[in-house]
PDB file of N, CA, C and O in Angstrom:
ATOM      1  N   MET A  22       0.849  -1.180   0.000  1.00 68.00           N
ATOM      2  CA  MET A  22       0.000   0.000   0.000  1.00 68.00           C
ATOM      3  C   MET A  22       0.893   1.241   0.000  1.00 68.00           C
ATOM      4  O   MET A  22       1.905   1.295   0.686  1.00 68.00           O
ATOM      5  N   THR A  23       0.506   2.213  -0.751  1.00 75.00           N
ATOM      6  CA  THR A  23       1.250   3.465  -0.845  1.00 75.00           C
ATOM      7  C   THR A  23       1.123   4.248   0.452  1.00 75.00           C
ATOM      8  O   THR A  23       0.071   4.262   1.083  1.00 75.00           O
ATOM      9  N   GLU A  24       2.181   4.898   0.844  1.00 88.00           N
ATOM     10  CA  GLU A  24       2.163   5.730   2.045  1.00 88.00           C
ATOM     11  C   GLU A  24       1.239   6.932   1.817  1.00 88.00           C
ATOM     12  O   GLU A  24       1.181   7.462   0.703  1.00 88.00           O
ATOM     13  N   PRO A  25       0.547   7.393   2.854  1.00 85.00           N
ATOM     14  CA  PRO A  25      -0.358   8.535   2.697  1.00 85.00           C
ATOM     15  C   PRO A  25       0.353   9.795   2.213  1.00 85.00           C
ATOM     16  O   PRO A  25      -0.222  10.578   1.458  1.00 85.00           O
ATOM     17  N   GLY A  26       1.607   9.992   2.580  1.00 85.00           N
ATOM     18  CA  GLY A  26       2.334  11.183   2.174  1.00 85.00           C
ATOM     19  C   GLY A  26       2.691  11.201   0.701  1.00 85.00           C
ATOM     20  O   GLY A  26       3.008  12.248   0.145  1.00 85.00           O
ATOM     21  N   ASP A  27       2.631  10.032   0.038  1.00 88.00           N
ATOM     22  CA  ASP A  27       2.988   9.942  -1.374  1.00 88.00           C
ATOM     23  C   ASP A  27       1.799  10.171  -2.303  1.00 88.00           C
ATOM     24  O   ASP A  27       1.980  10.233  -3.517  1.00 88.00           O
ATOM     25  N   LEU A  28       0.596  10.266  -1.771  1.00 89.00           N
ATOM     26  CA  LEU A  28      -0.604  10.405  -2.590  1.00 89.00           C
ATOM     27  C   LEU A  28      -0.902  11.870  -2.880  1.00 89.00           C
ATOM     28  O   LEU A  28      -0.570  12.748  -2.084  1.00 89.00           O
ATOM     29  N   ASP A  29      -1.574  12.119  -4.010  1.00 91.00           N
ATOM     30  CA  ASP A  29      -2.025  13.486  -4.270  1.00 91.00           C
ATOM     31  C   ASP A  29      -3.275  13.748  -3.432  1.00 91.00           C
ATOM     32  O   ASP A  29      -3.840  12.835  -2.828  1.00 91.00           O
ATOM     33  N   ASP A  30      -3.709  14.987  -3.375  1.00 89.00           N
ATOM     34  CA  ASP A  30      -4.785  15.389  -2.463  1.00 89.00           C
ATOM     35  C   ASP A  30      -6.079  14.623  -2.704  1.00 89.00           C
ATOM     36  O   ASP A  30      -6.688  14.104  -1.770  1.00 89.00           O
ATOM     37  N   GLU A  31      -6.496  14.543  -3.951  1.00 90.00           N
ATOM     38  CA  GLU A  31      -7.772  13.879  -4.271  1.00 90.00           C
ATOM     39  C   GLU A  31      -7.730  12.399  -3.905  1.00 90.00           C
ATOM     40  O   GLU A  31      -8.665  11.863  -3.314  1.00 90.00           O
ATOM     41  N   GLU A  32      -6.648  11.737  -4.250  1.00 93.00           N
ATOM     42  CA  GLU A  32      -6.525  10.316  -3.955  1.00 93.00           C
ATOM     43  C   GLU A  32      -6.437  10.075  -2.446  1.00 93.00           C
ATOM     44  O   GLU A  32      -6.995   9.113  -1.929  1.00 93.00           O
ATOM     45  N   LEU A  33      -5.753  10.962  -1.741  1.00 90.00           N
ATOM     46  CA  LEU A  33      -5.650  10.845  -0.292  1.00 90.00           C
ATOM     47  C   LEU A  33      -7.025  10.959   0.361  1.00 90.00           C
ATOM     48  O   LEU A  33      -7.385  10.147   1.213  1.00 90.00           O
ATOM     49  N   LEU A  34      -7.799  11.950  -0.042  1.00 89.00           N
ATOM     50  CA  LEU A  34      -9.140  12.118   0.524  1.00 89.00           C
ATOM     51  C   LEU A  34     -10.027  10.920   0.220  1.00 89.00           C
ATOM     52  O   LEU A  34     -10.762  10.440   1.088  1.00 89.00           O
ATOM     53  N   ASN A  35      -9.952  10.427  -0.992  1.00 91.00           N
ATOM     54  CA  ASN A  35     -10.768   9.281  -1.384  1.00 91.00           C
ATOM     55  C   ASN A  35     -10.383   8.035  -0.594  1.00 91.00           C
ATOM     56  O   ASN A  35     -11.244   7.328  -0.066  1.00 91.00           O
ATOM     57  N   ARG A  36      -9.088   7.777  -0.492  1.00 92.00           N
ATOM     58  CA  ARG A  36      -8.635   6.587   0.224  1.00 92.00           C
ATOM     59  C   ARG A  36      -8.938   6.685   1.718  1.00 92.00           C
ATOM     60  O   ARG A  36      -9.335   5.706   2.349  1.00 92.00           O
ATOM     61  N   ALA A  37      -8.763   7.871   2.310  1.00 90.00           N
ATOM     62  CA  ALA A  37      -9.076   8.043   3.735  1.00 90.00           C
ATOM     63  C   ALA A  37     -10.554   7.777   3.994  1.00 90.00           C
ATOM     64  O   ALA A  37     -10.917   7.124   4.977  1.00 90.00           O
ATOM     65  N   HIS A  38     -11.391   8.254   3.091  1.00 91.00           N
ATOM     66  CA  HIS A  38     -12.830   8.032   3.239  1.00 91.00           C
ATOM     67  C   HIS A  38     -13.162   6.543   3.126  1.00 91.00           C
ATOM     68  O   HIS A  38     -13.911   6.003   3.957  1.00 91.00           O
ATOM     69  N   GLN A  39     -12.610   5.869   2.122  1.00 92.00           N
ATOM     70  CA  GLN A  39     -12.889   4.446   1.929  1.00 92.00           C
ATOM     71  C   GLN A  39     -12.378   3.602   3.096  1.00 92.00           C
ATOM     72  O   GLN A  39     -13.073   2.693   3.563  1.00 92.00           O
ATOM     73  N   LEU A  40     -11.188   3.924   3.584  1.00 92.00           N
ATOM     74  CA  LEU A  40     -10.644   3.168   4.711  1.00 92.00           C
ATOM     75  C   LEU A  40     -11.463   3.380   5.975  1.00 92.00           C
ATOM     76  O   LEU A  40     -11.665   2.463   6.765  1.00 92.00           O
ATOM     77  N   ARG A  41     -11.932   4.608   6.203  1.00 91.00           N
ATOM     78  CA  ARG A  41     -12.755   4.879   7.385  1.00 91.00           C
ATOM     79  C   ARG A  41     -14.065   4.110   7.301  1.00 91.00           C
ATOM     80  O   ARG A  41     -14.530   3.552   8.295  1.00 91.00           O
ATOM     81  N   LEU A  42     -14.674   4.039   6.107  1.00 91.00           N
ATOM     82  CA  LEU A  42     -15.904   3.260   5.959  1.00 91.00           C
ATOM     83  C   LEU A  42     -15.674   1.788   6.273  1.00 91.00           C
ATOM     84  O   LEU A  42     -16.480   1.164   6.961  1.00 91.00           O
ATOM     85  N   LEU A  43     -14.574   1.241   5.766  1.00 92.00           N
ATOM     86  CA  LEU A  43     -14.273  -0.163   6.064  1.00 92.00           C
ATOM     87  C   LEU A  43     -14.024  -0.369   7.555  1.00 92.00           C
ATOM     88  O   LEU A  43     -14.482  -1.362   8.132  1.00 92.00           O
ATOM     89  N   ALA A  44     -13.315   0.549   8.191  1.00 91.00           N
ATOM     90  CA  ALA A  44     -13.044   0.419   9.626  1.00 91.00           C
ATOM     91  C   ALA A  44     -14.341   0.495  10.428  1.00 91.00           C
ATOM     92  O   ALA A  44     -14.519  -0.242  11.396  1.00 91.00           O
ATOM     93  N   LEU A  45     -15.244   1.362  10.020  1.00 89.00           N
ATOM     94  CA  LEU A  45     -16.516   1.477  10.729  1.00 89.00           C
ATOM     95  C   LEU A  45     -17.398   0.247  10.537  1.00 89.00           C
ATOM     96  O   LEU A  45     -18.255  -0.041  11.364  1.00 89.00           O
ATOM     97  N   ARG A  46     -17.190  -0.465   9.452  1.00 91.00           N
ATOM     98  CA  ARG A  46     -17.964  -1.687   9.197  1.00 91.00           C
ATOM     99  C   ARG A  46     -17.374  -2.902   9.897  1.00 91.00           C
ATOM    100  O   ARG A  46     -17.888  -3.996   9.759  1.00 91.00           O
ATOM    101  N   GLY A  47     -16.252  -2.720  10.599  1.00 90.00           N
ATOM    102  CA  GLY A  47     -15.721  -3.800  11.411  1.00 90.00           C
ATOM    103  C   GLY A  47     -14.468  -4.465  10.891  1.00 90.00           C
ATOM    104  O   GLY A  47     -14.023  -5.458  11.464  1.00 90.00           O
ATOM    105  N   HIS A  48     -13.877  -3.974   9.819  1.00 91.00           N
ATOM    106  CA  HIS A  48     -12.635  -4.544   9.306  1.00 91.00           C
ATOM    107  C   HIS A  48     -11.479  -4.029  10.160  1.00 91.00           C
ATOM    108  O   HIS A  48     -11.006  -2.914   9.975  1.00 91.00           O
ATOM    109  N   ALA A  49     -11.018  -4.847  11.089  1.00 90.00           N
ATOM    110  CA  ALA A  49     -10.006  -4.424  12.061  1.00 90.00           C
ATOM    111  C   ALA A  49      -8.680  -4.083  11.396  1.00 90.00           C
ATOM    112  O   ALA A  49      -7.957  -3.209  11.875  1.00 90.00           O
ATOM    113  N   GLU A  50      -8.356  -4.726  10.296  1.00 94.00           N
ATOM    114  CA  GLU A  50      -7.065  -4.477   9.652  1.00 94.00           C
ATOM    115  C   GLU A  50      -7.004  -3.123   8.945  1.00 94.00           C
ATOM    116  O   GLU A  50      -5.937  -2.696   8.526  1.00 94.00           O
ATOM    117  N   THR A  51      -8.123  -2.424   8.841  1.00 92.00           N
ATOM    118  CA  THR A  51      -8.123  -1.107   8.187  1.00 92.00           C
ATOM    119  C   THR A  51      -8.112   0.048   9.179  1.00 92.00           C
ATOM    120  O   THR A  51      -8.047   1.200   8.768  1.00 92.00           O
ATOM    121  N   ARG A  52      -8.150  -0.235  10.464  1.00 92.00           N
ATOM    122  CA  ARG A  52      -8.181   0.847  11.455  1.00 92.00           C
ATOM    123  C   ARG A  52      -6.900   1.681  11.444  1.00 92.00           C
ATOM    124  O   ARG A  52      -6.947   2.900  11.397  1.00 92.00           O
ATOM    125  N   ARG A  53      -5.755   1.013  11.495  1.00 94.00           N
ATOM    126  CA  ARG A  53      -4.490   1.747  11.534  1.00 94.00           C
ATOM    127  C   ARG A  53      -4.248   2.534  10.244  1.00 94.00           C
ATOM    128  O   ARG A  53      -3.918   3.724  10.307  1.00 94.00           O
ATOM    129  N   PRO A  54      -4.425   1.931   9.060  1.00 93.00           N
ATOM    130  CA  PRO A  54      -4.251   2.723   7.838  1.00 93.00           C
ATOM    131  C   PRO A  54      -5.233   3.892   7.761  1.00 93.00           C
ATOM    132  O   PRO A  54      -4.880   4.972   7.275  1.00 93.00           O
ATOM    133  N   ALA A  55      -6.457   3.699   8.257  1.00 91.00           N
ATOM    134  CA  ALA A  55      -7.429   4.794   8.236  1.00 91.00           C
ATOM    135  C   ALA A  55      -6.951   5.943   9.120  1.00 91.00           C
ATOM    136  O   ALA A  55      -7.042   7.112   8.730  1.00 91.00           O
ATOM    137  N   ARG A  56      -6.415   5.624  10.296  1.00 91.00           N
ATOM    138  CA  ARG A  56      -5.895   6.674  11.181  1.00 91.00           C
ATOM    139  C   ARG A  56      -4.720   7.405  10.544  1.00 91.00           C
ATOM    140  O   ARG A  56      -4.608   8.627  10.643  1.00 91.00           O
ATOM    141  N   LEU A  57      -3.828   6.649   9.888  1.00 92.00           N
ATOM    142  CA  LEU A  57      -2.674   7.270   9.242  1.00 92.00           C
ATOM    143  C   LEU A  57      -3.104   8.203   8.107  1.00 92.00           C
ATOM    144  O   LEU A  57      -2.572   9.301   7.955  1.00 92.00           O
ATOM    145  N   HIS A  58      -4.066   7.777   7.314  1.00 92.00           N
ATOM    146  CA  HIS A  58      -4.547   8.604   6.213  1.00 92.00           C
ATOM    147  C   HIS A  58      -5.260   9.846   6.736  1.00 92.00           C
ATOM    148  O   HIS A  58      -5.094  10.943   6.210  1.00 92.00           O
ATOM    149  N   GLU A  59      -6.069   9.684   7.778  1.00 89.00           N
ATOM    150  CA  GLU A  59      -6.766  10.840   8.332  1.00 89.00           C
ATOM    151  C   GLU A  59      -5.797  11.833   8.972  1.00 89.00           C
ATOM    152  O   GLU A  59      -6.003  13.036   8.894  1.00 89.00           O
ATOM    153  N   ALA A  60      -4.730  11.330   9.577  1.00 89.00           N
ATOM    154  CA  ALA A  60      -3.718  12.221  10.150  1.00 89.00           C
ATOM    155  C   ALA A  60      -3.042  13.023   9.038  1.00 89.00           C
ATOM    156  O   ALA A  60      -2.766  14.221   9.206  1.00 89.00           O
ATOM    157  N   GLU A  61      -2.788  12.387   7.912  1.00 91.00           N
ATOM    158  CA  GLU A  61      -2.183  13.097   6.782  1.00 91.00           C
ATOM    159  C   GLU A  61      -3.144  14.141   6.218  1.00 91.00           C
ATOM    160  O   GLU A  61      -2.731  15.236   5.846  1.00 91.00           O
ATOM    161  N   VAL A  62      -4.439  13.813   6.172  1.00 89.00           N
ATOM    162  CA  VAL A  62      -5.439  14.786   5.709  1.00 89.00           C
ATOM    163  C   VAL A  62      -5.438  15.998   6.630  1.00 89.00           C
ATOM    164  O   VAL A  62      -5.430  17.147   6.167  1.00 89.00           O
ATOM    165  N   ARG A  63      -5.416  15.782   7.956  1.00 88.00           N
ATOM    166  CA  ARG A  63      -5.391  16.896   8.896  1.00 88.00           C
ATOM    167  C   ARG A  63      -4.100  17.704   8.769  1.00 88.00           C
ATOM    168  O   ARG A  63      -4.108  18.925   8.884  1.00 88.00           O
ATOM    169  N   ARG A  64      -2.980  17.018   8.516  1.00 89.00           N
ATOM    170  CA  ARG A  64      -1.712  17.719   8.368  1.00 89.00           C
ATOM    171  C   ARG A  64      -1.729  18.613   7.128  1.00 89.00           C
ATOM    172  O   ARG A  64      -1.278  19.754   7.175  1.00 89.00           O
ATOM    173  N   ARG A  65      -2.279  18.116   6.046  1.00 89.00           N
ATOM    174  CA  ARG A  65      -2.299  18.892   4.801  1.00 89.00           C
ATOM    175  C   ARG A  65      -3.320  20.013   4.812  1.00 89.00           C
ATOM    176  O   ARG A  65      -3.059  21.115   4.368  1.00 89.00           O
ATOM    177  N   PHE A  66      -4.515  19.718   5.281  1.00 87.00           N
ATOM    178  CA  PHE A  66      -5.611  20.670   5.154  1.00 87.00           C
ATOM    179  C   PHE A  66      -5.956  21.386   6.446  1.00 87.00           C
ATOM    180  O   PHE A  66      -6.787  22.291   6.444  1.00 87.00           O
ATOM    181  N   GLY A  67      -5.378  20.987   7.559  1.00 83.00           N
ATOM    182  CA  GLY A  67      -5.680  21.625   8.830  1.00 83.00           C
ATOM    183  C   GLY A  67      -6.998  21.142   9.400  1.00 83.00           C
ATOM    184  O   GLY A  67      -7.680  20.296   8.836  1.00 83.00           O
ATOM    185  N   THR A  68      -7.338  21.718  10.510  1.00 69.00           N
ATOM    186  CA  THR A  68      -8.593  21.343  11.154  1.00 69.00           C
ATOM    187  C   THR A  68      -9.745  22.066  10.481  1.00 69.00           C
ATOM    188  O   THR A  68      -9.572  23.140   9.912  1.00 69.00           O
ATOM    189  N   PRO A  69     -10.932  21.510  10.536  1.00 64.00           N
ATOM    190  CA  PRO A  69     -12.080  22.170   9.917  1.00 64.00           C
ATOM    191  C   PRO A  69     -12.354  23.519  10.570  1.00 64.00           C
ATOM    192  O   PRO A  69     -12.112  23.720  11.755  1.00 64.00           O
ATOM    193  N   THR A  70     -12.845  24.444   9.790  1.00 56.00           N
ATOM    194  CA  THR A  70     -13.168  25.765  10.301  1.00 56.00           C
ATOM    195  C   THR A  70     -14.668  25.975  10.275  1.00 56.00           C
ATOM    196  O   THR A  70     -15.416  25.123   9.814  1.00 56.00           O
ATOM    197  N   THR A  71     -15.089  27.118  10.724  1.00 55.00           N
ATOM    198  CA  THR A  71     -16.516  27.436  10.713  1.00 55.00           C
ATOM    199  C   THR A  71     -16.893  28.271   9.502  1.00 55.00           C
ATOM    200  O   THR A  71     -17.948  28.875   9.477  1.00 55.00           O
ATOM    201  N   VAL A  72     -16.055  28.303   8.486  1.00 57.00           N
ATOM    202  CA  VAL A  72     -16.335  29.112   7.302  1.00 57.00           C
ATOM    203  C   VAL A  72     -17.623  28.663   6.628  1.00 57.00           C
ATOM    204  O   VAL A  72     -18.431  29.472   6.196  1.00 57.00           O
ATOM    205  N   SER A  73     -17.840  27.357   6.541  1.00 59.00           N
ATOM    206  CA  SER A  73     -19.024  26.863   5.847  1.00 59.00           C
ATOM    207  C   SER A  73     -20.213  26.650   6.790  1.00 59.00           C
ATOM    208  O   SER A  73     -21.239  26.125   6.373  1.00 59.00           O
ATOM    209  N   ALA A  74     -20.088  27.043   8.038  1.00 57.00           N
ATOM    210  CA  ALA A  74     -21.182  26.868   8.991  1.00 57.00           C
ATOM    211  C   ALA A  74     -22.319  27.842   8.688  1.00 57.00           C
ATOM    212  O   ALA A  74     -22.105  28.917   8.138  1.00 57.00           O
ATOM    213  N   THR A  75     -23.497  27.440   9.038  1.00 59.00           N
ATOM    214  CA  THR A  75     -24.646  28.318   8.829  1.00 59.00           C
ATOM    215  C   THR A  75     -24.617  29.453   9.833  1.00 59.00           C
ATOM    216  O   THR A  75     -23.995  29.358  10.890  1.00 59.00           O
ATOM    217  N   LEU A  76     -25.303  30.518   9.525  1.00 58.00           N
ATOM    218  CA  LEU A  76     -25.330  31.670  10.410  1.00 58.00           C
ATOM    219  C   LEU A  76     -26.530  31.650  11.353  1.00 58.00           C
ATOM    220  O   LEU A  76     -26.761  32.597  12.078  1.00 58.00           O
ATOM    221  N   GLU A  77     -27.272  30.570  11.325  1.00 63.00           N
ATOM    222  CA  GLU A  77     -28.423  30.457  12.212  1.00 63.00           C
ATOM    223  C   GLU A  77     -27.936  30.241  13.644  1.00 63.00           C
ATOM    224  O   GLU A  77     -26.939  29.580  13.881  1.00 63.00           O
ATOM    225  N   GLN A  78     -28.680  30.794  14.567  1.00 59.00           N
ATOM    226  CA  GLN A  78     -28.326  30.609  15.964  1.00 59.00           C
ATOM    227  C   GLN A  78     -28.704  29.210  16.406  1.00 59.00           C
ATOM    228  O   GLN A  78     -29.655  28.617  15.918  1.00 59.00           O
ATOM    229  N   ALA A  79     -27.937  28.692  17.329  1.00 57.00           N
ATOM    230  CA  ALA A  79     -28.246  27.388  17.893  1.00 57.00           C
ATOM    231  C   ALA A  79     -29.532  27.504  18.701  1.00 57.00           C
ATOM    232  O   ALA A  79     -29.865  28.567  19.236  1.00 57.00           O
ATOM    233  N   ALA A  80     -30.241  26.418  18.767  1.00 62.00           N
ATOM    234  CA  ALA A  80     -31.489  26.418  19.517  1.00 62.00           C
ATOM    235  C   ALA A  80     -31.203  26.738  20.978  1.00 62.00           C
ATOM    236  O   ALA A  80     -30.328  26.141  21.605  1.00 62.00           O
ATOM    237  N   ALA A  81     -31.906  27.711  21.495  1.00 60.00           N
ATOM    238  CA  ALA A  81     -31.701  28.118  22.884  1.00 60.00           C
ATOM    239  C   ALA A  81     -32.230  27.029  23.812  1.00 60.00           C
ATOM    240  O   ALA A  81     -33.237  26.394  23.538  1.00 60.00           O
ATOM    241  N   ARG A  82     -31.519  26.841  24.893  1.00 66.00           N
ATOM    242  CA  ARG A  82     -31.970  25.871  25.877  1.00 66.00           C
ATOM    243  C   ARG A  82     -33.176  26.428  26.597  1.00 66.00           C
ATOM    244  O   ARG A  82     -33.143  27.537  27.122  1.00 66.00           O
ATOM    245  N   ARG A  83     -34.227  25.687  26.590  1.00 70.00           N
ATOM    246  CA  ARG A  83     -35.446  26.168  27.236  1.00 70.00           C
ATOM    247  C   ARG A  83     -35.323  26.027  28.732  1.00 70.00           C
ATOM    248  O   ARG A  83     -34.860  25.035  29.257  1.00 70.00           O
ATOM    249  N   ARG A  84     -35.748  27.051  29.403  1.00 69.00           N
ATOM    250  CA  ARG A  84     -35.740  27.022  30.854  1.00 69.00           C
ATOM    251  C   ARG A  84     -37.029  26.365  31.335  1.00 69.00           C
ATOM    252  O   ARG A  84     -38.064  26.494  30.708  1.00 69.00           O
ATOM    253  N   PRO A  85     -36.954  25.674  32.441  1.00 67.00           N
ATOM    254  CA  PRO A  85     -38.183  25.080  32.981  1.00 67.00           C
ATOM    255  C   PRO A  85     -39.145  26.185  33.420  1.00 67.00           C
ATOM    256  O   PRO A  85     -38.732  27.304  33.724  1.00 67.00           O
ATOM    257  N   PHE A  86     -40.413  25.886  33.408  1.00 72.00           N
ATOM    258  CA  PHE A  86     -41.412  26.893  33.779  1.00 72.00           C
ATOM    259  C   PHE A  86     -41.370  27.218  35.262  1.00 72.00           C
ATOM    260  O   PHE A  86     -41.909  28.204  35.707  1.00 72.00           O
ATOM    261  N   TRP A  87     -40.674  26.380  36.068  1.00 72.00           N
ATOM    262  CA  TRP A  87     -40.557  26.624  37.492  1.00 72.00           C
ATOM    263  C   TRP A  87     -39.117  26.965  37.829  1.00 72.00           C
ATOM    264  O   TRP A  87     -38.196  26.566  37.151  1.00 72.00           O
ATOM    265  N   ARG A  88     -38.918  27.754  38.861  1.00 70.00           N
ATOM    266  CA  ARG A  88     -37.587  28.083  39.323  1.00 70.00           C
ATOM    267  C   ARG A  88     -37.152  27.075  40.371  1.00 70.00           C
ATOM    268  O   ARG A  88     -37.958  26.633  41.189  1.00 70.00           O
ATOM    269  N   PHE A  89     -35.882  26.722  40.363  1.00 69.00           N
ATOM    270  CA  PHE A  89     -35.432  25.703  41.282  1.00 69.00           C
ATOM    271  C   PHE A  89     -35.414  26.196  42.716  1.00 69.00           C
ATOM    272  O   PHE A  89     -35.846  25.531  43.613  1.00 69.00           O
ATOM    273  N   TRP A  90     -34.921  27.336  43.013  1.00 68.00           N
ATOM    274  CA  TRP A  90     -34.969  27.901  44.361  1.00 68.00           C
ATOM    275  C   TRP A  90     -34.951  29.359  44.269  1.00 68.00           C
ATOM    276  O   TRP A  90     -34.475  30.082  43.654  1.00 68.00           O
TER     277      TRP A  90
END
């Protein structure tokens, strides 16, 4: 298997996604390669940001109709 650092961006993202799906389905031998590929994705692209997040406010926590004390 090719090392994650040797892959181009598109192939790295595709392989990381496929390996994670296999690991989630119970293939134990794909857990370590999935972690290595995901670590390389984070190294290249950084952590996700809130740039694509919606501007809607989060649902406010409703207070109970009674006061505790």
